[in-house]
XYZ file of C-alpha atoms in Angstrom:
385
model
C -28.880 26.110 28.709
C -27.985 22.459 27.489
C -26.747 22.533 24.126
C -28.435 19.584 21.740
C -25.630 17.462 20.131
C -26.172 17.149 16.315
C -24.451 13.976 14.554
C -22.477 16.375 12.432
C -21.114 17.638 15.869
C -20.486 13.842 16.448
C -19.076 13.055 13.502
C -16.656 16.466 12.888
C -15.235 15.002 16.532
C -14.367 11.744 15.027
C -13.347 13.263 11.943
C -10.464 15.574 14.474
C -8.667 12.121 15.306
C -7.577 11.854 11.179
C -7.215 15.472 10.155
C -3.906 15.176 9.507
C -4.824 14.147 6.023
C -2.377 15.163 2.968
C -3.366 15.765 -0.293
C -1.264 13.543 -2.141
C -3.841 10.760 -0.898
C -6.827 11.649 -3.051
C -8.446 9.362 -5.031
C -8.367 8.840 -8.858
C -12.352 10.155 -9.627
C -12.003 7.030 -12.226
C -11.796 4.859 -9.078
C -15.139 6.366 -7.042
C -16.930 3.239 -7.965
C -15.138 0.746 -6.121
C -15.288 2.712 -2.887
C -19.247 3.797 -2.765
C -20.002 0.632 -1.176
C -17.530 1.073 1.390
C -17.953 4.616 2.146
C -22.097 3.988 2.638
C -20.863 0.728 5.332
C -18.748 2.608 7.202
C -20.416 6.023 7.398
C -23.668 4.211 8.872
C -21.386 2.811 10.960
C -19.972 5.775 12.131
C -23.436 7.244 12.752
C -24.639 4.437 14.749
C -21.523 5.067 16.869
C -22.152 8.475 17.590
C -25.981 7.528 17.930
C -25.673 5.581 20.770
C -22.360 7.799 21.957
C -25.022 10.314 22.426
C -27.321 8.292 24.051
C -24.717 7.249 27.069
C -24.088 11.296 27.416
C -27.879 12.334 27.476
C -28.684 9.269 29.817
C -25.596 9.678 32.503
C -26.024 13.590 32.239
C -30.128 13.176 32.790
C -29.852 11.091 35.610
C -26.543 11.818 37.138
C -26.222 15.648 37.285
C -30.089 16.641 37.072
C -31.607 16.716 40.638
C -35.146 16.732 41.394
C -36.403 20.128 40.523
C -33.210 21.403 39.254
C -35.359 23.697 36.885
C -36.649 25.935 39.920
C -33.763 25.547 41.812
C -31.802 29.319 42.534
C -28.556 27.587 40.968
C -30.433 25.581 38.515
C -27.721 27.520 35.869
C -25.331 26.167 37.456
C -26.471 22.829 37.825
C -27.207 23.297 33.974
C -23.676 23.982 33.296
C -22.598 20.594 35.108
C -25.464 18.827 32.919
C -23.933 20.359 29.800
C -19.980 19.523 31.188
C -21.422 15.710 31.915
C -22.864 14.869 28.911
C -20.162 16.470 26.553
C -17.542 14.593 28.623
C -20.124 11.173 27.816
C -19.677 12.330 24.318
C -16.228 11.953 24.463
C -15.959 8.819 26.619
C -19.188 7.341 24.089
C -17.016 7.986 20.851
C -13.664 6.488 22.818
C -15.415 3.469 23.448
C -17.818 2.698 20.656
C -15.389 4.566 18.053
C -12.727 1.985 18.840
C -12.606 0.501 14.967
C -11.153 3.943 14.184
C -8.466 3.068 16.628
C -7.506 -0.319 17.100
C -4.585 -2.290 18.326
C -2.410 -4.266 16.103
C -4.019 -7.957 16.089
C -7.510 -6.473 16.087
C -10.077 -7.213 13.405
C -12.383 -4.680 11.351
C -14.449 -6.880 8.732
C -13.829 -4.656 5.655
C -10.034 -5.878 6.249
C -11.468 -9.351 5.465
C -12.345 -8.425 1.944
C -10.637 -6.675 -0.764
C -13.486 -4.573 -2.265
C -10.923 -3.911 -5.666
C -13.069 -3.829 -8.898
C -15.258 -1.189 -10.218
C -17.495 -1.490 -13.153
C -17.090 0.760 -15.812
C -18.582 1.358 -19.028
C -17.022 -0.102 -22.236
C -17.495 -0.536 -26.126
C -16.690 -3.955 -27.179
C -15.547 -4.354 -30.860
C -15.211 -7.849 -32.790
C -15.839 -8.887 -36.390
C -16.486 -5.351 -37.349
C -19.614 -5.173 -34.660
C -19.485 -3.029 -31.756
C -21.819 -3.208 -28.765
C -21.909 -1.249 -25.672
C -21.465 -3.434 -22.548
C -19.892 -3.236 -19.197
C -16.190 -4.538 -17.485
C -15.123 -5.252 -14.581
C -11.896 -3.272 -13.619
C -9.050 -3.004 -11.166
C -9.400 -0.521 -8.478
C -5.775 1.542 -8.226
C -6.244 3.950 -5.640
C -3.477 6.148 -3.370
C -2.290 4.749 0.180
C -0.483 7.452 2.572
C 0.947 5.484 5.104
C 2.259 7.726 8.246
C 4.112 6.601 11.431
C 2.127 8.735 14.130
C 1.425 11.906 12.542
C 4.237 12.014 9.848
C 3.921 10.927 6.718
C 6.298 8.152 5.333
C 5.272 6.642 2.062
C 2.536 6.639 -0.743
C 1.758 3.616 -2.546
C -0.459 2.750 -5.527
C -2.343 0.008 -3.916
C -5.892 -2.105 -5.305
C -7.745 -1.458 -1.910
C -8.668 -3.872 0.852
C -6.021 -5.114 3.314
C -4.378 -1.630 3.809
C -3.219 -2.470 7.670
C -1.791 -5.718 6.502
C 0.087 -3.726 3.744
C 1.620 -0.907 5.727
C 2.716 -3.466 8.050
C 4.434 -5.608 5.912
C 5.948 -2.326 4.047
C 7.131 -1.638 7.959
C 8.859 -4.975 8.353
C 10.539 -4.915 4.814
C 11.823 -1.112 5.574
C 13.240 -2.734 8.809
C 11.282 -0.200 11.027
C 9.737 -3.403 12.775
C 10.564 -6.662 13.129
C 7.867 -8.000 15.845
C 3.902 -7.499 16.410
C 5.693 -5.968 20.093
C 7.148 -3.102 18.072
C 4.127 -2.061 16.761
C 1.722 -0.180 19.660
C -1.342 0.193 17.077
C -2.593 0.930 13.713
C -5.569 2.422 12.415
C -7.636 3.587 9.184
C -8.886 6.672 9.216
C -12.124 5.662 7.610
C -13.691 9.454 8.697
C -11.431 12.048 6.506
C -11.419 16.037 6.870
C -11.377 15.936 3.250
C -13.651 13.463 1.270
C -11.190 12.732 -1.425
C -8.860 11.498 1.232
C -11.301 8.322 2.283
C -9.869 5.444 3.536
C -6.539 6.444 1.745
C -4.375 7.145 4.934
C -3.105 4.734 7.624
C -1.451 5.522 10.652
C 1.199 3.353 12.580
C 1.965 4.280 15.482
C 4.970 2.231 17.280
C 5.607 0.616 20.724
C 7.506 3.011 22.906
C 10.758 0.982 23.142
C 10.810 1.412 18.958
C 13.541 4.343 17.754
C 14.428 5.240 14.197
C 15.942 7.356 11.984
C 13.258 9.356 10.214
C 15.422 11.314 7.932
C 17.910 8.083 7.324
C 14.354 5.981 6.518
C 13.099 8.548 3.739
C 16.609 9.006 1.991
C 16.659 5.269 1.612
C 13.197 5.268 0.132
C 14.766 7.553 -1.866
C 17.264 5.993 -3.102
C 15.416 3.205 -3.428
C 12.711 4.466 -6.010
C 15.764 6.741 -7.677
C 17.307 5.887 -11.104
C 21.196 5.478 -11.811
C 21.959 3.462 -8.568
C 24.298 0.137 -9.986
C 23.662 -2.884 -9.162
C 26.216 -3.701 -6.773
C 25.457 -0.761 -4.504
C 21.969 -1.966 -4.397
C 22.727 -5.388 -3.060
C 25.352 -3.948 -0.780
C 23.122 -1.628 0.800
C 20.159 -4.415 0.839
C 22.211 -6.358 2.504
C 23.737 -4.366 5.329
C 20.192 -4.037 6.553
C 19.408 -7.702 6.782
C 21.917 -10.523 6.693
C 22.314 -13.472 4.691
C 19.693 -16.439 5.464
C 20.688 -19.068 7.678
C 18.295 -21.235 7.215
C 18.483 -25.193 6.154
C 15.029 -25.867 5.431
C 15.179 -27.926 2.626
C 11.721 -28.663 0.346
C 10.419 -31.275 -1.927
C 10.249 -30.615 -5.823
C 6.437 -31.874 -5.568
C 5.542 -29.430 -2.943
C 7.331 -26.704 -5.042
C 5.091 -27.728 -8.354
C 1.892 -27.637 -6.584
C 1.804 -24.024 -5.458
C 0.911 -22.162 -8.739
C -2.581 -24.442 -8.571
C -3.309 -23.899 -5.348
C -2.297 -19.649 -5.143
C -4.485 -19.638 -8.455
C -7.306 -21.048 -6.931
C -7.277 -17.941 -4.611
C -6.928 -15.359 -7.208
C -11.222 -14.123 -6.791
C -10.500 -10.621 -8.198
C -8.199 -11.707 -10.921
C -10.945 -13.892 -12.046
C -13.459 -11.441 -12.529
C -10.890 -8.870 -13.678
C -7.803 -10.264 -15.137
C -5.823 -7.825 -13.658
C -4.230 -8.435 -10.567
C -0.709 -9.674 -9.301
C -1.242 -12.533 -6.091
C 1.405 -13.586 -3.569
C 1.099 -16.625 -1.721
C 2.728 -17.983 1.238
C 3.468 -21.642 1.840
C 4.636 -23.822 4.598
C 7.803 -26.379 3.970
C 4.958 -29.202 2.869
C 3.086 -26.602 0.434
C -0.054 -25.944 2.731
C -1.142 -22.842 1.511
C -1.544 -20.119 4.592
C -2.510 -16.786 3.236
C -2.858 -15.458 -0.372
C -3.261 -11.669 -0.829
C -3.983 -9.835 -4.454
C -3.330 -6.464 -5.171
C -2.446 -4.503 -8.504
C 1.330 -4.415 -7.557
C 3.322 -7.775 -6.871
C 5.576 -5.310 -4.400
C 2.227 -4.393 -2.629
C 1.148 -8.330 -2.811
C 4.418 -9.538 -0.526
C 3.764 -6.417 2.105
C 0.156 -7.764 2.515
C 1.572 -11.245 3.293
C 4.485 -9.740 5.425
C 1.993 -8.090 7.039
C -0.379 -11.067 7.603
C 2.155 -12.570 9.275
C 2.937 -10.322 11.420
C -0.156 -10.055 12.816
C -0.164 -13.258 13.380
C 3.142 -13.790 15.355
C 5.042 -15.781 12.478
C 7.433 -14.013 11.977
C 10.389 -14.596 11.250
C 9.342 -16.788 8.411
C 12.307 -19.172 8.276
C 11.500 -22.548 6.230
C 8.546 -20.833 4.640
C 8.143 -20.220 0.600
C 6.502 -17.377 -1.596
C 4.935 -17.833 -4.647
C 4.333 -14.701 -6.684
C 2.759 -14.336 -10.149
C 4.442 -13.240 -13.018
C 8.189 -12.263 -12.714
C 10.762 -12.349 -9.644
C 12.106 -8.853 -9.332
C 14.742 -7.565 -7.180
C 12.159 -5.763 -5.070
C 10.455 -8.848 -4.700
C 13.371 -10.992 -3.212
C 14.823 -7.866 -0.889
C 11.010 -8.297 0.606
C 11.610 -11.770 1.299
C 15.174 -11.555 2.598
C 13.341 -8.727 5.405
C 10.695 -11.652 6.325
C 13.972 -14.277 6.322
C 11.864 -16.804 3.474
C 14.578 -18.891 2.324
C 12.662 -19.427 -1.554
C 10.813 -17.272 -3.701
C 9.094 -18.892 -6.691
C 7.301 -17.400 -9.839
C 5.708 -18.650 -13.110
C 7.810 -16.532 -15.431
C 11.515 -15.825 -14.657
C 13.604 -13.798 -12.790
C 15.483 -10.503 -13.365
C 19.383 -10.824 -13.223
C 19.316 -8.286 -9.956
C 16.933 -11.173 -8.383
C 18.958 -13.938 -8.848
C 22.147 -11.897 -7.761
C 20.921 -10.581 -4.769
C 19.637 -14.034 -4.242
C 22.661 -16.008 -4.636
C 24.268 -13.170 -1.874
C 21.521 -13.780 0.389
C 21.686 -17.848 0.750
C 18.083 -17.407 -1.131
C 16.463 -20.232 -4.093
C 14.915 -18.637 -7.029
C 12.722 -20.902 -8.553
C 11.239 -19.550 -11.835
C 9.023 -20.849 -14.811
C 6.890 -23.121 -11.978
C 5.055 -24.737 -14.730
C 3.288 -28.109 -14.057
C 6.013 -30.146 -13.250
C 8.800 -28.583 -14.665
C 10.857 -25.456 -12.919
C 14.005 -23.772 -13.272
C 15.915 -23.576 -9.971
C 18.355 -20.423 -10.064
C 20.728 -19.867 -6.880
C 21.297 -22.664 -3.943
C 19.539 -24.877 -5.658
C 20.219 -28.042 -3.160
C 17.458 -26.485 -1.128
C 15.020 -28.302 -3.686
C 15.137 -31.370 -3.684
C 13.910 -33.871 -6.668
């Protein structure tokens, strides 16, 4: 007898692709606002999928394994059997095809990634001359991202979501894993979760054939990396073994260098309703700006433009610059030296590790990019006045 496909049974297939789901991924309840939007977009989508993915199997397995009078037929169970085998295999062919967002290639598109959906409104009590008056505020999403390479997990990142493919990528390029959009066979979101607390917090990576690395080696150094009681010098030593010094003799004009602040501002949407977001910005040598990202770590802000431009085949990004809000941090210019951007910039200053590592890696610091005036810490000739 021909078994009637539910769309749970569609949807717990789907949901097998990304059950490799850990539990250090869940999302802060405090955060459930941001995401109910998304979830509701994404779960219609996934029923419409498996709608018409059940449609293609019923259709093919009516008309292509049910002959004429099949129901009197001495081996009409038999025949029923095939039906059955047809339309599951359909099934599976429907939710390849039409489920593809859940598995895309690296320089696909999925429209949520065009948007950062990362504020949530949340009740507040607002207090001024010795009133107070119940209102609402718009806040900063911080949610959990697991990012895994195939089915292992690497990393987990406080991230402001929207942009997560763009982020693990660039987090790939400044580990070194990758270097290319080649090296990098396809990444997906697993937007359907075995555990609902786990939505659209895990991405997987999964990398070109030709790609080797050192697991073990890769998570000690994110280690040591996150791990206290490492000096200086060690730091910049290690940094730099993995990528050398710039070579790079771009050379860019002070008036270019002043106008970026304006211009990354102008991009800064969530900030403006929130007030509570880093941005990163990158430029080209006459200050065009070509992608701006947001995102409630600076760190996280770089990946997403790493990542961008990855996508994108620009990489390396040699005479490009990066304007960050806030300070320049070591973390911040060891992400740069990965992409090869020969000057960093920032409207406060930067931290004595930045302008070391820096001066070691043929890298301009420009900090305190305010108006017209800027200070101009390490190689400075590559501003010029």
């Amino acid at each position: 007898m021909l078994r009637r496909y539910r769309r749970s049974d569609g949807l717990q297939l789907l949901a097998r692709g990304c059950e490799h789901h850990s539990a250090r991924a869940h999302h802060d309840p405090g955060a459930h606002a941001c995401r109910q939007h998304r979830q509701k977009t994404e779960h219609a989508e996934a029923q419409q999928s498996i709608t018409a993915a059940m449609g293609i199997g019923t259709l093919l397995g009516h008309y292509g394994a049910r002959p004429s009078g099949c129901g009197k037929h001495p081996g009409a169970a038999r025949l029923g059997v095939l039906r059955a085998d047809v339309e599951l295999t359909m099934l599976f062919c429907g939710v390849f095809l039409l489920g593809l967002p859940f598995m895309r290639p690296i320089g696909s598109r999925k429209g949520s990634e065009s948007e950062v959906l990362g504020s949530a409104t949340v009740p507040m009590r607002h207090l001024a001359d010795l009133r107070a008056e119940d209102r609402t505020d718009e806040v900063v999403c911080e949610e959990p991202l697991e990012i895994q390479l195939g089915p292992v997990s690497l990393a987990v990142v406080m991230r402001t979501p929207g942009h997560d493919e763009e982020l693990a990528l660039g987090f790939l390029v400044t580990e070194r894993v990758v270097a290319s959009p080649q090296d990098v066979y396809s990444i997906r979101h697993c937007t359907v979760a075995a555990s609902p607390e786990a939505q659209d917090n895990i991405i997987r990576a999964t990398l070109a054939p030709h790609v080797r690395i050192d697991l073990s080696a890769l998570r000690r150094n994110l280690y040591a990396s996150s791990s206290c009681g490492i000096c200086g010098k060690a730091t910049i030593e290690n940094a730099m073994a993995a990528a050398p010094p710039l070579d790079d003799a771009a050379v860019f004009d002070a008036a270019a260098v002043a106008a970026m602040p304006d211009r990354l501002r102008q991009q800064q949407r969530i900030f403006d309703r929130t007030g509570g977001l880093h941005a990163a910005g990158l430029f080209d040598a006459s200050g065009s700006l070509l992608v701006a990202r947001e995102d409630i770590g600076r760190h996280n802000a770089v990946d997403k433009v790493v990542g961008w431009a990855l996508r994108n085949a620009r990489m390396p990004l040699s005479g490009h610059m990066l304007m960050v809000s806030g300070r320049i941090s070591y973390e911040v210019v060891q992400k740069a030296l990965a992409a090869r951007i020969p000057l960093v910039a920032a409207v406060s200053a930067p931290s004595s590790l930045a302008v070391a590592m820096a001066d070691a890696a043929c890298m301009t610091l420009v900090g305190f990019l305010r108006g017209d005036a800027m200070n101009v810490y390490a190689h400075t000739g590559r501003v010029r006045s």
